[in-house]
Structures are given as structure tokens and as C-alpha cells.
Coordinates of N, CA and C in Angstrom, one line a residue:
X17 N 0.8 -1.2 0.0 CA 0.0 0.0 0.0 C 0.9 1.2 0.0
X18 N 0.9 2.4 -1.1 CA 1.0 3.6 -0.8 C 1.5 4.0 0.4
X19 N 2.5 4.7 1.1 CA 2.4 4.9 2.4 C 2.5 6.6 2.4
X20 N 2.7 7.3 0.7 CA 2.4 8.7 0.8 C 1.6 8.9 0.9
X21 N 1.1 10.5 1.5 CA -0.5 11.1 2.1 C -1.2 11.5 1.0
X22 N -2.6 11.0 0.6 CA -3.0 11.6 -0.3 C -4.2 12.1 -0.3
X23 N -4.7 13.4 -1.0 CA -5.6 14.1 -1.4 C -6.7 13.4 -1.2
X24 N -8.0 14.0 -0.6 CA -9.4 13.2 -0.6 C -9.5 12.7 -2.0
X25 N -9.5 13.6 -2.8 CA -10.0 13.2 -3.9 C -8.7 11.6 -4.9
X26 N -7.7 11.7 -4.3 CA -6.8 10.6 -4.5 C -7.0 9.2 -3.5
X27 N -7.3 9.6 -2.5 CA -8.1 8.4 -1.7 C -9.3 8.1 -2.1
X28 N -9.7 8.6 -2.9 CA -11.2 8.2 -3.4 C -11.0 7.5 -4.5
X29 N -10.1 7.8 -5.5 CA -9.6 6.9 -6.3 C -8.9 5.7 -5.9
X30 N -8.1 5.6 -5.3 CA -7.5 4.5 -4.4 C -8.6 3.4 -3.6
X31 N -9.1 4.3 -2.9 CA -10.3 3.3 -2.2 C -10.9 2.3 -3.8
X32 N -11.7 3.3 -4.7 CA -12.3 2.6 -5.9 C -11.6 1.3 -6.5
X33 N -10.3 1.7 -6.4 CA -9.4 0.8 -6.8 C -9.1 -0.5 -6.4
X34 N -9.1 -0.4 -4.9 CA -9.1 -1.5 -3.9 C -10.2 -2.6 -3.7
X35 N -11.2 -1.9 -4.0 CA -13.1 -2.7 -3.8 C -12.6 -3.4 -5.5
X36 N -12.2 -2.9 -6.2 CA -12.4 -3.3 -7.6 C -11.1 -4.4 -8.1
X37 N -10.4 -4.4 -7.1 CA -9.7 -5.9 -6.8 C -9.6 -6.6 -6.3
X38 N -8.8 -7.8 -6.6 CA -8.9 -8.6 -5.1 C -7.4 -9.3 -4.1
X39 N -8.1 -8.4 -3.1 CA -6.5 -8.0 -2.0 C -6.3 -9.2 -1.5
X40 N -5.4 -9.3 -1.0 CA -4.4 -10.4 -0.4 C -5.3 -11.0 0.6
X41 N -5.0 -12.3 1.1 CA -5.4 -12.2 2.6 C -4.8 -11.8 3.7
X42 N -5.4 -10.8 4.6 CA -5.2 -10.5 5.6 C -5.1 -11.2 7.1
X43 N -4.0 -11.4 7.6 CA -4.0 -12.5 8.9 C -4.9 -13.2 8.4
X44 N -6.2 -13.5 9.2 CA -6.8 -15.1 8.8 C -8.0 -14.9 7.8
X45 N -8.7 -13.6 7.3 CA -9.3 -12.8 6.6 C -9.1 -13.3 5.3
X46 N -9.2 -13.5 4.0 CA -9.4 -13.5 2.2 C -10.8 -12.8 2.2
X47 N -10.7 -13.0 0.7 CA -11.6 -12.7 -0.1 C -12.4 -11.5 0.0
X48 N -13.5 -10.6 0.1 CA -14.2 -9.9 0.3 C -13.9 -8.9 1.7
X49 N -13.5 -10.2 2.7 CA -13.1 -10.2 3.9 C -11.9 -9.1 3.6
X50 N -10.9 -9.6 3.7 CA -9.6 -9.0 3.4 C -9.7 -7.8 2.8
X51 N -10.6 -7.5 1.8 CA -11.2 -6.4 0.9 C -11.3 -4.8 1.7
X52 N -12.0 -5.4 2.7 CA -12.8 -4.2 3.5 C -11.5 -4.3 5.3
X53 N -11.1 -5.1 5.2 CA -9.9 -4.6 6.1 C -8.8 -3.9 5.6
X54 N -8.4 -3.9 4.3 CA -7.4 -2.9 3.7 C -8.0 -1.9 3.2
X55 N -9.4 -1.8 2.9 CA -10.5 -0.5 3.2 C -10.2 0.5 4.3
X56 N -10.5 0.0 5.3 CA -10.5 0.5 6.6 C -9.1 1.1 6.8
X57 N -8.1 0.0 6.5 CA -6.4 0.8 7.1 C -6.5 1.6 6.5
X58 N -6.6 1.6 4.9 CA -6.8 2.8 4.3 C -6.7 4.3 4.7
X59 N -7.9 4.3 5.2 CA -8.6 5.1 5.6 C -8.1 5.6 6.7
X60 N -7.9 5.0 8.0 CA -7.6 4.6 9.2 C -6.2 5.8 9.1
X61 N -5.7 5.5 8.1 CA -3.6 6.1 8.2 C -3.9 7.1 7.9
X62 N -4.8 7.3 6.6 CA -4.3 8.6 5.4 C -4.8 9.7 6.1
X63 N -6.0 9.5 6.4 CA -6.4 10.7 7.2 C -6.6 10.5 8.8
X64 N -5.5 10.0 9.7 CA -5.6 10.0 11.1 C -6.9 10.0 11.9
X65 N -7.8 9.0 11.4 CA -8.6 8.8 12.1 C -8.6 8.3 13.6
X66 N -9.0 8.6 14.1 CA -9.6 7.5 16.0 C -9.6 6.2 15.8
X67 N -11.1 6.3 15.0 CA -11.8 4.9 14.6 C -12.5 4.6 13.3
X68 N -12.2 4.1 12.6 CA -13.3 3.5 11.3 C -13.9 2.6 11.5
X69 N -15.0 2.3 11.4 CA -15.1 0.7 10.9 C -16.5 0.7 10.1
X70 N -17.1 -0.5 9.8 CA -17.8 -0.8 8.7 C -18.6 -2.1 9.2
X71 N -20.1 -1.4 9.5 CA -21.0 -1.9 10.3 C -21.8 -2.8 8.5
X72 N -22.4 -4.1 8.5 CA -23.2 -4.3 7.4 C -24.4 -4.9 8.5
X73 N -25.5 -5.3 7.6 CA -26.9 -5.3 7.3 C -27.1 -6.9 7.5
X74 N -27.3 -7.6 8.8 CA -27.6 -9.0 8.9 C -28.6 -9.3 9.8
X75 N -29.8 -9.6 8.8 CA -31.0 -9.6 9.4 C -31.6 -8.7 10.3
X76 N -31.8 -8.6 11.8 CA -32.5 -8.0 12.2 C -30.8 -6.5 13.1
X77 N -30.1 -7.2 12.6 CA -28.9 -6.6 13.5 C -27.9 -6.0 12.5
X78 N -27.2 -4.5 12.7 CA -26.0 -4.1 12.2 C -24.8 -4.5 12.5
X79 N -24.5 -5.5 11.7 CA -23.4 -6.5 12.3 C -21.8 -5.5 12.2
X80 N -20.3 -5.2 12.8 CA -19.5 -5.3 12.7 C -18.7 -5.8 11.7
X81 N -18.3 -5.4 11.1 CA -17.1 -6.2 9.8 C -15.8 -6.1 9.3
X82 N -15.2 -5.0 9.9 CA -14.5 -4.9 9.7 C -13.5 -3.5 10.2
X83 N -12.9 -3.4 11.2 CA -12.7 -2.0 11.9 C -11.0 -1.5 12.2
X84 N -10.5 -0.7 12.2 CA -9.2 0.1 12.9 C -9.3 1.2 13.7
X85 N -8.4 0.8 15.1 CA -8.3 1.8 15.9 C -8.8 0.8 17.4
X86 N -8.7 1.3 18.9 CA -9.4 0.4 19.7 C -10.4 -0.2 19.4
X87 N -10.4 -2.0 20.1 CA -11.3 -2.4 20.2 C -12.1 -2.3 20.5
X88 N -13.8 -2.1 20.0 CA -14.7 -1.7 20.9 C -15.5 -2.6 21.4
X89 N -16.1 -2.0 22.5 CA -17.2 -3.3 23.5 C -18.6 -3.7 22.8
X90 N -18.8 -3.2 22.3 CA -20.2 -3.8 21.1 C -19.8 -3.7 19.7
X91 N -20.4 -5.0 19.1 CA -19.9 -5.3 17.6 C -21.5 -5.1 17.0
X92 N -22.5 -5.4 18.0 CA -23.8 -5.0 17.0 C -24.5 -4.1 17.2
X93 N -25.6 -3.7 16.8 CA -26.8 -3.0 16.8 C -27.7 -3.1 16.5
X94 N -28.9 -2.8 17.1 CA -30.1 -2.8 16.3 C -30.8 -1.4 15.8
X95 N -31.5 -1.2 14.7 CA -32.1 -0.4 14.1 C -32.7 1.0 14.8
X96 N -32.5 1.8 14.8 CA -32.2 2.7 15.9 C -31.7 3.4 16.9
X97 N -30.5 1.9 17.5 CA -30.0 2.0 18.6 C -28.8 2.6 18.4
X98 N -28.3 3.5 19.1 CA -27.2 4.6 19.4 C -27.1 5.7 17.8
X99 N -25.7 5.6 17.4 CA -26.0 6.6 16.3 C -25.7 5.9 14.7
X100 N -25.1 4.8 15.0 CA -25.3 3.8 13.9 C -26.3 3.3 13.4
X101 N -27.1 2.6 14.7 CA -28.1 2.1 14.4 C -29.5 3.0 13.9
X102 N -29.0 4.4 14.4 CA -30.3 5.4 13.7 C -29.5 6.0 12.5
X103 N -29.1 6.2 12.1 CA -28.3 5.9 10.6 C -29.0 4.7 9.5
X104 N -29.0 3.8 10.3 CA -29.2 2.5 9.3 C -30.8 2.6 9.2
X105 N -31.0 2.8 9.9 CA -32.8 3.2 10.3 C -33.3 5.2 9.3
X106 N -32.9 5.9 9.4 CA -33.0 6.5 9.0 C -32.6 6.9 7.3
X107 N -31.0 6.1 6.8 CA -30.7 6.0 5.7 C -29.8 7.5 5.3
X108 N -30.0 8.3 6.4 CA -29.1 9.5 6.2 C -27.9 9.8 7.0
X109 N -26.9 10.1 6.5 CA -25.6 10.5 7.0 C -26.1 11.8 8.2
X110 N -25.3 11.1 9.2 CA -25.1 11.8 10.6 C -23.9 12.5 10.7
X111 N -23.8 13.8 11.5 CA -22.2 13.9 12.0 C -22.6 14.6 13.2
X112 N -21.7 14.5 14.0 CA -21.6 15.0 15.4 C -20.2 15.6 15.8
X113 N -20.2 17.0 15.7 CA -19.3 17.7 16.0 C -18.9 17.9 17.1
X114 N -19.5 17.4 18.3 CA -19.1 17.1 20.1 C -20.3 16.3 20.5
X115 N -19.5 15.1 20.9 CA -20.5 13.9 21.1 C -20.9 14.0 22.6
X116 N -20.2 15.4 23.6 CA -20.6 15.8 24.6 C -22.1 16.5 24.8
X117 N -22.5 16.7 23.2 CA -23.9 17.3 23.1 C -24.6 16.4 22.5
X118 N -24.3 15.1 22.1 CA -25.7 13.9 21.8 C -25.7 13.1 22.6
X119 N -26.5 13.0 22.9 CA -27.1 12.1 23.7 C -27.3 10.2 23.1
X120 N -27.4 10.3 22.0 CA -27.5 9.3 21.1 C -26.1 8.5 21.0
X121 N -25.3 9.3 21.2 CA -23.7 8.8 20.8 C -23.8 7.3 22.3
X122 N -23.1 6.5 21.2 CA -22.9 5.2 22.2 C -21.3 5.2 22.7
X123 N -20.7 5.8 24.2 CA -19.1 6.0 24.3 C -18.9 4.2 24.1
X124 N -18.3 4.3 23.4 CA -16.5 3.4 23.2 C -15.6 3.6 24.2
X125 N -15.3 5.1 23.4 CA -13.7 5.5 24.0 C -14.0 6.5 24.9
X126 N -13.3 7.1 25.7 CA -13.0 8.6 26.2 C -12.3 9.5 25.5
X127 N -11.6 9.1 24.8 CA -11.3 10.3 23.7 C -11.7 10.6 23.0
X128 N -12.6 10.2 22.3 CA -13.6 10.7 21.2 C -14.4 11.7 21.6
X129 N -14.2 12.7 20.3 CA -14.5 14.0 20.7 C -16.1 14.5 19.3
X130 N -15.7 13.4 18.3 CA -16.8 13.7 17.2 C -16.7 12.8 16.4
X131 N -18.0 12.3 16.0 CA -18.2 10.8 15.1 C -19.1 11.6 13.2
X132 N -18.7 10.5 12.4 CA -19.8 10.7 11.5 C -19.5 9.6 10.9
X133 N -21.2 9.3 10.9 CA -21.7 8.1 10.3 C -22.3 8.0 8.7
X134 N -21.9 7.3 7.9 CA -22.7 7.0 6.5 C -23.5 5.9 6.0
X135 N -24.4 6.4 5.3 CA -24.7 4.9 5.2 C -24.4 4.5 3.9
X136 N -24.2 3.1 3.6 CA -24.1 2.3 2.3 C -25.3 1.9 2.0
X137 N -25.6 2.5 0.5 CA -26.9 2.1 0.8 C -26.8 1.6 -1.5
X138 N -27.7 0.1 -1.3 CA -27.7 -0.5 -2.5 C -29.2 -0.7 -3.0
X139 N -29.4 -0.1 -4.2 CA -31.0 0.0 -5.0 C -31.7 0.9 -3.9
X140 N -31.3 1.4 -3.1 CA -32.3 2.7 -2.0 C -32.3 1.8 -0.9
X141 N -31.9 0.9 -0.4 CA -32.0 0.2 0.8 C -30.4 0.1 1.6
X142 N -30.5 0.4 2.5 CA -29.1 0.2 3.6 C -28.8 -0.5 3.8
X143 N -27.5 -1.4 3.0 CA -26.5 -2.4 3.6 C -26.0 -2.5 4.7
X144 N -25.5 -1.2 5.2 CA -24.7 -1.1 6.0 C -23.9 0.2 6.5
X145 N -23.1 0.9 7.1 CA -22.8 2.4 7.3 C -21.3 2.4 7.4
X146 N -20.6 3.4 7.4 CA -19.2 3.5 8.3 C -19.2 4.9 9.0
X147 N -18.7 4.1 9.9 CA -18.5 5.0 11.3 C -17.5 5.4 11.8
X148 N -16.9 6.9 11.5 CA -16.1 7.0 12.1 C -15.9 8.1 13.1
X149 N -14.6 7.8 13.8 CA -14.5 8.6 15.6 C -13.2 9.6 15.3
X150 N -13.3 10.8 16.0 CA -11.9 11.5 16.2 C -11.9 11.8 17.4
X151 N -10.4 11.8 18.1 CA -10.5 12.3 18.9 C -10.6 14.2 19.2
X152 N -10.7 14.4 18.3 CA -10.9 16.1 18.3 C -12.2 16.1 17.7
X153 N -12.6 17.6 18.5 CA -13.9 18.2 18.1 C -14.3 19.0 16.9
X154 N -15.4 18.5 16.2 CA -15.4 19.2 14.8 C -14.9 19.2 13.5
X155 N -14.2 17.7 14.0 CA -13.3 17.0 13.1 C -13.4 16.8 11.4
X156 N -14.9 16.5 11.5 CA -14.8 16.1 10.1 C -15.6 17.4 8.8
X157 N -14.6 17.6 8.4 CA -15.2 19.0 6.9 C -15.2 18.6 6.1
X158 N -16.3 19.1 5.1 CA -16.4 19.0 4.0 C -15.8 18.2 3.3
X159 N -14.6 17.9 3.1 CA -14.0 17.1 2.5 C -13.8 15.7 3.3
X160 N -14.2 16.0 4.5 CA -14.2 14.2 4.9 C -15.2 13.7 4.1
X161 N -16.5 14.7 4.5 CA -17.7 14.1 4.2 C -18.5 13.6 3.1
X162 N -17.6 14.6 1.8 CA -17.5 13.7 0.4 C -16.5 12.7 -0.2
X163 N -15.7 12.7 1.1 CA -15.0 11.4 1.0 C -15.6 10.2 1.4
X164 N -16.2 10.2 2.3 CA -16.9 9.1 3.0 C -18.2 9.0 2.4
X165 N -18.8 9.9 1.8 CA -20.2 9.3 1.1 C -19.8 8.8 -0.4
X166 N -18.8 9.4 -1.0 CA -18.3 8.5 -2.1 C -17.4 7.0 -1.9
X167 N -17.2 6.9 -0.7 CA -16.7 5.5 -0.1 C -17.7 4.3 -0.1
X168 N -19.3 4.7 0.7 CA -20.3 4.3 1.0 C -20.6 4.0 -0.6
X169 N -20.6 5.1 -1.9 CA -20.9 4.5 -3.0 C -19.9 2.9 -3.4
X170 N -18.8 3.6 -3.3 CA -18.2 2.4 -3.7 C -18.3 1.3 -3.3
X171 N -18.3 1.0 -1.7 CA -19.0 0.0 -1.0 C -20.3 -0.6 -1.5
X172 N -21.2 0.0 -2.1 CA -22.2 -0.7 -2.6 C -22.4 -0.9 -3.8
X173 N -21.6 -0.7 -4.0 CA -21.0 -1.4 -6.1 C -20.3 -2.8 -5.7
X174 N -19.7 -2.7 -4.6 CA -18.8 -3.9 -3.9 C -19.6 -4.8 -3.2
X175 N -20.9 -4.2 -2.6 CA -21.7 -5.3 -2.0 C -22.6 -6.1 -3.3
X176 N -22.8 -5.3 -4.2 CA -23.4 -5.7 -5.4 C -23.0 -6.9 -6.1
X177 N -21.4 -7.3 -6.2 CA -20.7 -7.3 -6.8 C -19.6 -8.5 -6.1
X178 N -18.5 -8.4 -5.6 CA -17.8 -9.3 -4.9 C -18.2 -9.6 -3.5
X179 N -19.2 -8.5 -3.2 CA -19.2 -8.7 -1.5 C -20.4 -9.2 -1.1
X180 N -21.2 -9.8 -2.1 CA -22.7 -10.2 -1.9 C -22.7 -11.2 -1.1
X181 N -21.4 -12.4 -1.4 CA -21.3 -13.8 -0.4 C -21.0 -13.5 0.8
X182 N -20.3 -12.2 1.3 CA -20.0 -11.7 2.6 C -21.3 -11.6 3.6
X183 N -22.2 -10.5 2.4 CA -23.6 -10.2 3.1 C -23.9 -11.4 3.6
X184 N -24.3 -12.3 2.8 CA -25.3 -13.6 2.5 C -24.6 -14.7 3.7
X185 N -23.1 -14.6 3.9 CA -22.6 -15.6 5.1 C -23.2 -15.1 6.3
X186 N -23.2 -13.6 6.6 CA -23.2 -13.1 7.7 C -24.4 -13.1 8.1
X187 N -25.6 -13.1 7.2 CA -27.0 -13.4 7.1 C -27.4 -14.5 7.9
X188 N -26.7 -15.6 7.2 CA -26.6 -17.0 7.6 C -26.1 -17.3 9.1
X189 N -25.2 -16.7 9.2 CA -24.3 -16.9 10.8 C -25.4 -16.0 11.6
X190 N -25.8 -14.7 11.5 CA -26.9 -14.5 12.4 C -28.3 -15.0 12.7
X191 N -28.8 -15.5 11.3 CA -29.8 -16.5 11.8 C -29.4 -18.1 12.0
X192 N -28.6 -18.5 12.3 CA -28.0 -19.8 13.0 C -27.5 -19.6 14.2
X193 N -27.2 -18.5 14.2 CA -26.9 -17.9 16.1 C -28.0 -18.1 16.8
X194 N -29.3 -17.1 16.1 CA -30.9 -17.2 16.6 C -31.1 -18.6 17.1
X195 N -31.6 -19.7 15.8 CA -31.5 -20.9 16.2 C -30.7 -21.4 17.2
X196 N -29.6 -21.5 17.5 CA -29.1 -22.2 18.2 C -29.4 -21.4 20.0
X197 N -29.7 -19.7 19.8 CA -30.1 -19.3 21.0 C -31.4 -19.9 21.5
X198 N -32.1 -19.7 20.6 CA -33.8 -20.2 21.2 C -33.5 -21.6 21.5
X199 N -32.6 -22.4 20.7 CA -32.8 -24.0 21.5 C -32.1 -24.2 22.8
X200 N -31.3 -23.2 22.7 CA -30.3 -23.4 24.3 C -31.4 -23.1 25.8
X201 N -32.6 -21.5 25.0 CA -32.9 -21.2 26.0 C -34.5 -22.1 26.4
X202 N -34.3 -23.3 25.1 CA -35.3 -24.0 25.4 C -35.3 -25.2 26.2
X203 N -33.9 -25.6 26.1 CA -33.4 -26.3 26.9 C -33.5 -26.2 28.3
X204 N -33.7 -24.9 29.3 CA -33.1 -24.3 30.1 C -34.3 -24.3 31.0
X205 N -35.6 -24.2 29.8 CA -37.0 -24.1 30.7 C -37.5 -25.3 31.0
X206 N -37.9 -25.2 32.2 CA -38.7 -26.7 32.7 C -39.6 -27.8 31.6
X207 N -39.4 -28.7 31.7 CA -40.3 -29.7 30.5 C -42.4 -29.3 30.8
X208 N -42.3 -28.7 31.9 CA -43.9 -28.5 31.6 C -43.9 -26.9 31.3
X209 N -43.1 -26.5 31.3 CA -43.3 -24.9 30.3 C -42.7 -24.9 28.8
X210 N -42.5 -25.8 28.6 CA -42.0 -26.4 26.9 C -43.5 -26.2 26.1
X211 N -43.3 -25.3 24.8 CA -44.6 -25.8 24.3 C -44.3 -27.3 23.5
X212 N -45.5 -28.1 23.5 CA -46.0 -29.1 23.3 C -45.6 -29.3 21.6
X213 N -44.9 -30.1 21.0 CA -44.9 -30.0 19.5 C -45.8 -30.1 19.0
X214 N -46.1 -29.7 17.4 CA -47.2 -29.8 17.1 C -47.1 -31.4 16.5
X215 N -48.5 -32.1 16.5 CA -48.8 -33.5 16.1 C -49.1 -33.1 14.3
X216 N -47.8 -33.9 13.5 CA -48.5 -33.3 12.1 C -48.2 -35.0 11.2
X217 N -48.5 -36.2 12.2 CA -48.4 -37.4 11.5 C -49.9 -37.3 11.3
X218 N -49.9 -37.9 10.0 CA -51.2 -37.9 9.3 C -52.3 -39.1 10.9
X219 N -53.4 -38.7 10.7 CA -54.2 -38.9 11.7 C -54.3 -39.3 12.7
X220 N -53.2 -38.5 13.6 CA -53.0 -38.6 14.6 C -53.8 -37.4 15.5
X221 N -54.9 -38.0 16.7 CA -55.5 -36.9 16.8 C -55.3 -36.4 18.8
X222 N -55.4 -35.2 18.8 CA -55.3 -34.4 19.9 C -55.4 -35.5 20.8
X223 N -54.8 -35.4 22.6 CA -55.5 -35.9 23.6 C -56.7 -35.0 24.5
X224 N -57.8 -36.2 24.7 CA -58.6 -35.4 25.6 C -58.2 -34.6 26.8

């Protein structure tokens, strides 16, 4: 990767560039995967971000996928919930220039001083957002902000495109989490609070 600093509008070509290949694998990461973590470094170095990362769209939750900068304590969301998840629910780009004045902001870190969120959005529906943190206030201008909503484009030419099997696994892995939670917590409940299966062998009838 480049390690000279470049222009928004040269990071915007560069990002294009990157979705429109296919990058190495990353530690235990390939394919689409790998894709959106040299996305993120990207991004992450050239313009000294806090935090990036890149929330997608799995089932009922804004799953985590791919991030730089501290680890944070929640990887999901639901629709609404904090400033991601009202983003993904709303479908419009947020920014918060002191996260000391929203109330919405979900703290991570203590240093973060100002977030702005986008969404990726494919055929008019939201894939997924990127989120990112500074630790300075007022951080992101103009030119972040058409950097990052032309990123969000790109990203959904890439979800279209190479990253559809990403969506579609992560789909899968959240509704097989579901399942496997409801049977654990079925497990858990007493056998006369179990509902009763239903009887669907051919004429077999109810007991009195």
C-alpha cells in the first residue's frame, strides 16, 4: 500500500481501486473479507482517524465487519440503537461535532470528541454504514464528508458485486446464532413450560 498522504479526492480513487480488486489475505481474513480490512487501514492512516469501521446489514442486526483503531465493546446493533443504528434506520448521513452534546452517541472510548456516520446504501435500501470517531472536536469537513459518502458509494457497487457472499454468510451466521439461541434457552426451561410440539403425523388426533 502507498504509504504517501493523499488528497481526498486521490483516496477516493485509491479506495475505488481496492473494492475493484482482489487484495491479499489479511491474517486469517481473504476474499471480500480481506477487501474491507485494507478499506478501513486505508482510511484509518491517510487521514488519522480514532476509529473507522464498517458496520453491514444481517437480518435484524448491524453486524460489525471490519474495523481500525481500539477495540470496541459492542460489535452490534439494532435499528435505531445509538448513532449507527439510527443511521441504518433512518438512511441518512449523521455527523456530530461534540459527542458531549448527543445524547444518542454510544461512548466506546473517552477520547472521542466527534463521530460521522454513512450509510451504504444498495437499490435505495441500507446495507450497512461506516462509522467513524476523532478524537478532536469538529473534526470532520467537508471534504471528509465527500470522501466518505463517495466510499459508502463504492462499497455498494462492492456489495453488489464481490461482497454479496459476505452479506449472504453473515445473514446466515446471524440466523443460525438465533436458532441455536432459542434451543439453548429451550433447553433451560422446565419440560412443563416447553410448548408441546405440534402433532402433524397424518391422523393422529389431539388428547382429551
Amino acid at each position: 500500500m502507498n504509504t504517501r498522504v493523499l488528497t481526498p479526492q486521490q483516496l477516493v480513487a485509491e479506495t475505488a481501486k481496492l473494492l475493484q480488486s482482489r487484495a491479499p489475505a489479511v491474517g486469517k481474513k481473504a476474499g471480500p473479507e480481506a477487501t474491507l480490512e485494507v478499506v478501513v487501514e486505508l482510511l484509518y492512516r491517510q487521514r488519522s482517524y480514532f476509529w473507522v469501521g464498517i458496520y453491514v446489514v444481517a437480518g435484524d442486526r448491524l453486524v460489525q465487519q471490519s474495523f481500525r483503531g481500539p477495540k470496541p465493546l459492542w460489535h452490534a446493533f439494532a435499528a435505531g440503537q445509538a448513532n449507527v443504528g439510527t443511521v441504518w434506520q433512518s438512511g441518512k448521513m449523521k455527523v456530530v461535532p461534540d459527542i458531549s452534546k448527543d445524547q444518542n452517541y454510544c461512548k466506546f472510548f473517552g477520547e472521542v470528541k466527534s463521530e460521522i456516520i454513512v450509510p451504504i446504501k444498495r437499490a435505495g435500501r441500507v446495507v450497512g454504514v461506516i462509522d467513524v470517531e476523532s478524537d478532536r472536536r469538529n473534526a470532520f469537513a467537508y471534504a471528509d464528508q465527500v470522501l466518505l459518502r463517495r466510499a459508502a458509494m463504492q462499497l455498494a457497487r462492492f456489495f453488489t458485486a464481490d461482497g454479496r457472499l459476505l452479506l449472504r454468510k453473515l445473514r446466515e451466521a446471524v440466523s443460525n446464532h438465533r436458532v441455536t439461541e432459542a434451543a439453548n434457552q429451550q433447553k433451560l426451561q422446565p419440560a412443563s413450560e416447553r410448548p408441546e410440539p405440534a402433532r402433524r403425523a397424518a391422523g393422529a388426533a389431539p388428547r382429551a
